[in-house]
Amino acid sequence: MAAWMKPSVDMDKLSYEIFSILETKFLFGCDDDKLGSIAGTPPETPSKPRGSSGKVRILSIDGGGASDGLFAAVSLTRLETSLRRRSGDPSVRIADFFDLASGSGPGGVLAALLFSRGPNGRPLFSAEEALAFLSENLRRISNAVSKKGIFWKRSGIFGRIFGDRTVRDALKPMLIPCHDLETGAGMMFSRADAVEMDGYDFLMKDVCAATCAGDQAVAIRSVDGLTKISAVGAGVGNPTAAAITHVLNNKQEFPRANGVEDLLVLSLGGGRGASPPSKAKLARIAADGAADMANGLRAGKTRAGKVVAAEAALTERNVEVVLFRGSKLSERTNAERLENFAGELIREEERRKWSMEPTVVIKRGSPMV
């Protein structure tokens, strides 16, 4: 997948197919009209027997505002706790159970925190540590590109956290977007590209500033100084679709991923409600199905209040999309949905221990630091 997302007939066709799949098979964020149009529609192709070749596990975090990152971090903290309990390993981290992370805006920062390599070769942050970081630095992340803000200071928050780590140093495949004013095109910071070429490798602290840039342009360069980007945020509106496109086109790292039936997707994000009291979407979970989570974030809450609101949202029951059957009020809370998804991740991890063929073959990047 090229770092610059240039439009083409083939890419447009692929994007259309993926969005069609998301709408008709996984039903991510469908509205009532779309639900009504496909209710009762049978699957076009028979599903692959469970466990036949494994599933690529994708984590996508859709950034909206800085507060959306808090809701995603709360959900991932709950998920990480469940994975530790189920696996019996207290050192487990989110990156251990996902094969690729894709995130935009604050969601990109969260992905970078969870999937960057730490000093011992393990993930840099746990989900709980990432939640604490976002909670403490919410306002500064929102203003990361101000000339008087943290991006321009060597002692800035991104610099202190990531140091000289680059995209290539990520433990696993990672996608973080921005928009490049130099080319007028979307730019995808991709570990797969960074491993292949220095001109596509950037400091992680710069990548985080770029994806959070908003409409304030940030000038950054690749590690070899040859690639210059004038970055603003909002390069990709749907990191889930970008992640699926990347996986299905990257046969070197995902040789057995041929369609959406080979994917296990957790998509966390903050949609935008039409007006206050409408609720933003917290999460969309697809694991042989789909589920919507909603949050009740209101403007004006304190930092601690927003975390409490996110945690409270996990106890709610929301409208659940049932494949080919429309929608109904879920019988499970959002926390129970995450618990169920943790079970899917554990089962896939156990399946791989006995598999003769790898589901994922990650390109070698930087050695442990």
Coordinates of C-alpha atoms in Angstrom, one line a residue:
M1 CA 0.0 0.0 0.0
A2 CA 1.6 3.3 -1.1
A3 CA 2.1 5.9 1.5
W4 CA 0.3 8.5 -0.6
M5 CA -3.3 7.5 -1.4
K6 CA -3.6 8.4 -5.1
P7 CA -7.0 8.0 -6.6
S8 CA -7.3 5.3 -9.3
V9 CA -10.1 3.3 -11.0
D10 CA -8.9 0.1 -9.3
M11 CA -8.7 1.8 -5.8
D12 CA -12.1 3.4 -6.3
K13 CA -13.6 0.0 -7.2
L14 CA -11.9 -1.6 -4.2
S15 CA -13.1 1.1 -1.9
Y16 CA -16.6 0.8 -3.2
E17 CA -16.6 -3.0 -2.6
I18 CA -15.2 -2.6 0.9
F19 CA -17.8 0.0 1.9
S20 CA -20.5 -2.2 0.4
I21 CA -19.3 -5.1 2.5
L22 CA -19.2 -3.0 5.6
E23 CA -22.8 -1.8 5.0
T24 CA -24.3 -5.1 3.9
K25 CA -22.3 -7.7 5.9
F26 CA -20.9 -6.0 9.0
L27 CA -23.4 -3.1 9.0
F28 CA -21.0 -0.6 10.6
G29 CA -22.9 2.5 11.4
C30 CA -25.9 1.8 9.1
D31 CA -28.9 4.1 9.4
D32 CA -32.5 2.9 9.5
D33 CA -33.0 3.1 5.7
K34 CA -30.0 0.9 5.0
L35 CA -31.2 -1.6 7.6
G36 CA -34.6 -1.7 6.1
S37 CA -33.2 -2.3 2.6
I38 CA -31.2 -5.3 3.5
A39 CA -33.2 -7.0 6.2
G40 CA -33.9 -10.6 5.3
T41 CA -31.2 -10.6 2.5
P42 CA -29.3 -13.9 2.5
P43 CA -25.5 -14.0 2.4
E44 CA -24.1 -14.0 -1.1
T45 CA -21.5 -16.6 -0.4
P46 CA -21.4 -19.4 2.2
S47 CA -19.2 -18.6 5.2
K48 CA -15.9 -20.3 5.6
P49 CA -15.8 -23.0 8.3
R50 CA -14.7 -21.4 11.6
G51 CA -11.0 -21.8 12.4
S52 CA -10.1 -23.1 8.9
S53 CA -7.3 -20.6 8.3
G54 CA -7.6 -18.1 11.1
K55 CA -8.6 -14.5 11.2
V56 CA -6.5 -11.3 11.0
R57 CA -7.3 -9.2 14.1
I58 CA -7.8 -5.5 13.3
L59 CA -8.0 -2.7 15.8
S60 CA -9.4 0.6 14.4
I61 CA -9.8 3.8 16.4
D62 CA -11.7 6.5 14.6
G63 CA -10.7 9.9 15.9
G64 CA -13.2 12.7 16.1
G65 CA -12.4 15.0 19.0
A66 CA -9.8 14.4 21.7
S67 CA -12.6 13.2 24.0
D68 CA -13.3 10.3 21.6
G69 CA -9.9 8.9 22.4
L70 CA -10.9 8.7 26.1
F71 CA -13.9 6.5 25.2
A72 CA -11.8 4.2 23.1
A73 CA -9.1 4.0 25.9
V74 CA -11.7 3.1 28.5
S75 CA -13.1 0.4 26.2
L76 CA -9.6 -1.0 25.6
T77 CA -8.7 -0.9 29.3
R78 CA -11.8 -3.1 29.9
L79 CA -10.8 -5.4 27.0
E80 CA -7.2 -5.7 28.2
T81 CA -8.3 -6.6 31.7
S82 CA -10.6 -9.3 30.3
L83 CA -7.7 -10.7 28.2
R84 CA -5.5 -10.9 31.2
R85 CA -8.0 -12.7 33.2
R86 CA -9.0 -15.1 30.5
S87 CA -5.4 -15.9 29.5
G88 CA -4.1 -16.1 33.0
D89 CA -1.2 -13.8 32.1
P90 CA -1.1 -10.4 34.0
S91 CA 1.5 -9.0 31.6
V92 CA -0.8 -9.2 28.5
R93 CA -1.3 -6.0 26.5
I94 CA -3.7 -5.0 23.7
A95 CA -1.0 -5.3 21.1
D96 CA -0.5 -9.0 21.9
F97 CA -3.9 -9.8 20.6
F98 CA -4.2 -7.6 17.5
D99 CA -2.3 -7.9 14.2
L100 CA -2.8 -4.4 12.9
A101 CA -3.8 -1.0 14.4
S102 CA -5.3 1.8 12.5
G103 CA -6.2 5.2 14.0
S104 CA -6.9 8.8 13.1
G105 CA -6.6 11.9 15.3
P106 CA -6.5 11.1 19.0
G107 CA -7.2 7.5 17.9
G108 CA -3.9 7.5 16.0
V109 CA -2.1 8.7 19.2
L110 CA -3.8 5.9 21.1
A111 CA -2.7 3.3 18.5
A112 CA 0.8 4.7 18.6
L113 CA 1.0 4.4 22.4
L114 CA -0.3 0.8 22.4
F115 CA 1.8 -0.5 19.5
S116 CA 5.1 1.3 19.7
R117 CA 8.0 -0.8 20.9
G118 CA 9.1 -0.2 24.5
P119 CA 12.6 -0.4 26.0
N120 CA 12.2 -4.1 26.7
G121 CA 10.8 -5.1 23.3
R122 CA 7.2 -5.1 24.8
P123 CA 4.4 -2.6 24.0
L124 CA 5.3 0.9 25.2
F125 CA 2.0 1.4 27.0
S126 CA -0.7 -0.7 28.5
A127 CA -4.3 0.4 27.8
E128 CA -4.6 1.6 31.4
E129 CA -1.4 3.7 31.0
A130 CA -2.7 5.1 27.7
L131 CA -6.0 6.1 29.3
A132 CA -4.1 7.9 32.1
F133 CA -2.0 9.7 29.5
L134 CA -5.0 10.8 27.4
S135 CA -6.9 11.9 30.5
E136 CA -3.9 14.0 31.7
N137 CA -3.0 15.5 28.4
L138 CA -6.4 15.8 26.7
R139 CA -6.3 19.6 26.2
R140 CA -2.6 19.7 25.1
I141 CA -3.2 16.9 22.5
S142 CA -6.0 19.0 21.1
N143 CA -3.6 22.0 20.7
A144 CA -0.6 19.9 19.7
V145 CA 0.3 22.0 16.7
S146 CA 0.2 25.5 18.1
K147 CA 3.6 27.3 17.6
K148 CA 3.6 27.8 21.3
G149 CA 2.3 24.3 21.9
I150 CA 3.9 20.9 22.7
F151 CA 4.9 19.9 19.1
W152 CA 7.4 22.8 18.8
K153 CA 9.2 22.1 22.1
R154 CA 11.8 19.4 22.5
S155 CA 10.4 18.7 26.0
G156 CA 6.9 18.4 24.5
I157 CA 4.6 15.6 25.5
F158 CA 4.9 13.5 22.3
G159 CA 8.7 13.9 22.3
R160 CA 9.0 12.8 25.9
I161 CA 6.8 9.8 25.3
F162 CA 8.1 8.6 21.9
G163 CA 11.7 10.0 21.9
D164 CA 13.4 9.0 18.6
R165 CA 11.0 6.1 17.9
T166 CA 9.8 5.9 14.3
V167 CA 6.9 4.3 12.5
R168 CA 9.3 1.4 11.6
D169 CA 9.8 0.7 15.3
A170 CA 6.1 -0.3 15.8
L171 CA 5.7 -3.8 17.0
K172 CA 3.1 -4.6 14.4
P173 CA 1.5 -3.2 11.2
M174 CA 0.1 0.3 11.9
L175 CA -1.7 2.9 9.8
I176 CA -2.1 6.5 10.9
P177 CA -3.5 9.1 8.4
C178 CA -3.2 12.8 7.7
H179 CA -3.7 15.1 4.7
D180 CA -0.7 16.4 2.9
L181 CA -1.1 20.0 1.6
E182 CA 2.0 19.6 -0.6
T183 CA 0.3 17.0 -2.8
G184 CA -3.3 17.7 -2.0
A185 CA -3.8 14.0 -1.2
G186 CA -4.3 11.8 1.8
M187 CA -1.1 10.5 3.4
M188 CA -1.0 7.2 5.3
F189 CA 1.9 6.6 7.7
S190 CA 2.3 2.9 7.3
R191 CA 4.8 0.6 9.1
A192 CA 4.8 -1.7 6.0
D193 CA 6.1 1.3 3.9
A194 CA 8.5 2.5 6.5
V195 CA 10.2 -0.9 6.7
E196 CA 10.8 -0.8 3.0
M197 CA 12.0 2.7 2.5
D198 CA 13.5 5.5 4.8
G199 CA 11.5 8.1 2.8
Y200 CA 8.3 6.7 4.3
D201 CA 9.6 6.4 7.8
F202 CA 8.8 9.3 10.2
L203 CA 9.3 10.0 13.9
M204 CA 6.3 8.8 15.8
K205 CA 6.1 12.1 17.7
D206 CA 5.7 13.9 14.3
V207 CA 3.1 11.4 13.1
C208 CA 1.0 12.0 16.2
A209 CA 1.2 15.8 15.7
A210 CA 0.3 15.4 12.0
T211 CA -2.8 13.3 12.6
C212 CA -4.0 15.7 15.3
A213 CA -3.2 18.8 13.3
G214 CA -6.7 19.9 12.6
D215 CA -6.5 22.8 10.1
Q216 CA -3.1 24.1 11.4
A217 CA -0.5 22.7 9.0
V218 CA 2.5 21.0 10.5
A219 CA 5.7 20.6 8.4
I220 CA 7.5 17.3 9.0
R221 CA 10.2 15.3 7.2
S222 CA 11.0 11.7 6.9
V223 CA 13.9 10.3 8.8
D224 CA 16.2 10.6 5.8
G225 CA 15.1 14.2 5.2
L226 CA 14.0 13.5 1.6
T227 CA 10.2 13.4 2.1
K228 CA 8.5 16.6 3.2
I229 CA 4.9 16.8 4.3
S230 CA 2.7 19.8 5.2
A231 CA 0.2 17.9 7.3
V232 CA -3.3 18.7 8.5
G233 CA -5.6 16.2 10.2
A234 CA -8.6 14.3 8.9
G235 CA -6.8 12.5 6.1
V236 CA -9.1 9.4 6.2
G237 CA -12.6 9.5 7.5
N238 CA -12.9 5.7 8.0
P239 CA -9.7 4.1 9.4
T240 CA -11.6 0.7 9.5
A241 CA -12.0 0.7 5.7
A242 CA -8.4 1.8 5.3
A243 CA -7.2 -1.1 7.5
I244 CA -9.3 -3.6 5.6
T245 CA -8.0 -2.3 2.3
H246 CA -4.4 -2.6 3.6
V247 CA -4.9 -6.2 4.9
L248 CA -6.6 -7.5 1.8
N249 CA -3.9 -6.0 -0.5
N250 CA -0.9 -6.9 1.6
K251 CA -0.3 -10.5 0.8
Q252 CA 3.3 -10.4 2.1
E253 CA 2.1 -9.9 5.7
F254 CA -1.4 -11.3 5.5
P255 CA -1.1 -14.1 3.0
R256 CA -4.3 -15.9 3.9
A257 CA -6.6 -12.9 4.1
N258 CA -8.8 -13.1 1.0
G259 CA -12.0 -11.5 2.2
V260 CA -13.9 -10.1 5.2
E261 CA -14.7 -13.6 6.4
D262 CA -10.9 -13.8 7.3
L263 CA -11.0 -10.7 9.5
L264 CA -11.9 -10.1 13.1
V265 CA -12.4 -6.3 13.6
L266 CA -12.8 -4.1 16.6
S267 CA -13.7 -0.6 15.5
L268 CA -13.9 2.1 18.3
G269 CA -14.8 5.6 17.4
G270 CA -16.7 8.8 18.1
G271 CA -19.4 9.5 15.5
R272 CA -20.9 12.9 15.4
G273 CA -24.5 13.3 16.6
A274 CA -26.8 15.6 14.7
S275 CA -27.4 17.6 17.9
P276 CA -27.0 17.4 21.7
P277 CA -29.0 15.1 23.0
S278 CA -28.2 12.6 20.3
K279 CA -25.5 10.1 21.3
A280 CA -22.2 9.6 19.5
K281 CA -21.2 6.1 18.6
L282 CA -18.6 4.6 20.9
A283 CA -17.8 1.3 19.2
R284 CA -18.7 -1.0 16.4
I285 CA -17.7 -4.6 17.0
A286 CA -17.6 -7.1 14.2
A287 CA -17.0 -10.8 15.0
D288 CA -19.2 -12.8 12.6
G289 CA -21.7 -10.0 13.2
A290 CA -21.8 -6.4 14.4
A291 CA -22.8 -4.3 17.4
D292 CA -23.1 -0.6 18.1
M293 CA -22.1 1.1 21.3
A294 CA -23.2 4.6 22.3
N295 CA -21.8 7.1 24.7
G296 CA -23.4 10.0 26.5
L297 CA -20.6 12.5 26.4
R298 CA -21.8 16.1 26.9
A299 CA -19.8 19.2 26.3
G300 CA -18.5 20.9 29.4
K301 CA -17.7 17.8 31.5
T302 CA -14.5 17.9 33.5
R303 CA -11.6 15.6 32.6
A304 CA -12.5 13.1 35.4
G305 CA -16.2 13.5 34.5
K306 CA -15.6 12.4 30.9
V307 CA -13.7 9.3 32.0
V308 CA -16.6 8.5 34.4
A309 CA -19.1 9.0 31.5
A310 CA -17.1 6.7 29.3
E311 CA -17.0 4.0 32.0
A312 CA -20.8 4.4 32.6
A313 CA -21.4 3.9 28.9
L314 CA -20.0 0.4 29.2
T315 CA -22.9 -0.5 31.5
E316 CA -25.6 0.5 29.0
R317 CA -27.6 -1.6 26.6
N318 CA -28.0 -0.2 23.1
V319 CA -29.5 -1.0 19.7
E320 CA -27.9 -4.0 18.2
V321 CA -27.7 -4.8 14.5
V322 CA -28.5 -8.4 13.6
L323 CA -27.2 -9.5 10.3
F324 CA -30.0 -9.7 7.7
R325 CA -32.7 -9.2 10.3
G326 CA -32.7 -5.5 11.1
S327 CA -32.1 -4.2 14.6
K328 CA -33.3 -4.8 18.2
L329 CA -32.4 -3.7 21.7
S330 CA -29.4 -5.6 22.8
E331 CA -29.7 -8.1 25.6
R332 CA -26.1 -7.4 26.6
T333 CA -24.4 -4.3 27.9
N334 CA -21.4 -2.7 26.0
A335 CA -19.1 -4.2 28.6
E336 CA -20.6 -7.7 28.0
R337 CA -20.0 -7.2 24.3
L338 CA -16.3 -6.4 24.9
E339 CA -16.1 -9.5 27.1
N340 CA -17.5 -11.6 24.3
F341 CA -15.0 -10.0 21.9
A342 CA -12.2 -10.9 24.3
G343 CA -13.3 -14.5 24.0
E344 CA -13.1 -14.3 20.2
L345 CA -9.5 -13.0 20.5
I346 CA -8.5 -15.7 23.0
R347 CA -9.9 -18.4 20.7
E348 CA -8.0 -17.1 17.7
E349 CA -4.8 -16.9 19.8
E350 CA -5.2 -20.5 20.9
R351 CA -6.0 -21.7 17.3
R352 CA -2.7 -20.2 16.1
K353 CA -0.7 -22.2 18.6
W354 CA -1.7 -25.4 16.8
S355 CA -1.8 -24.1 13.2
M356 CA 0.8 -25.3 10.7
E357 CA 0.5 -22.2 8.6
P358 CA 0.9 -18.6 9.8
T359 CA -2.0 -16.2 9.5
V360 CA 0.3 -13.2 9.7
V361 CA 3.9 -12.7 8.7
I362 CA 5.1 -9.4 10.0
K363 CA 8.0 -7.7 8.1
R364 CA 11.1 -7.3 10.2
G365 CA 11.6 -3.8 11.4
S366 CA 13.9 -2.2 13.9
P367 CA 15.6 -4.5 16.4
M368 CA 14.5 -4.4 20.1
V369 CA 15.7 -1.2 21.7

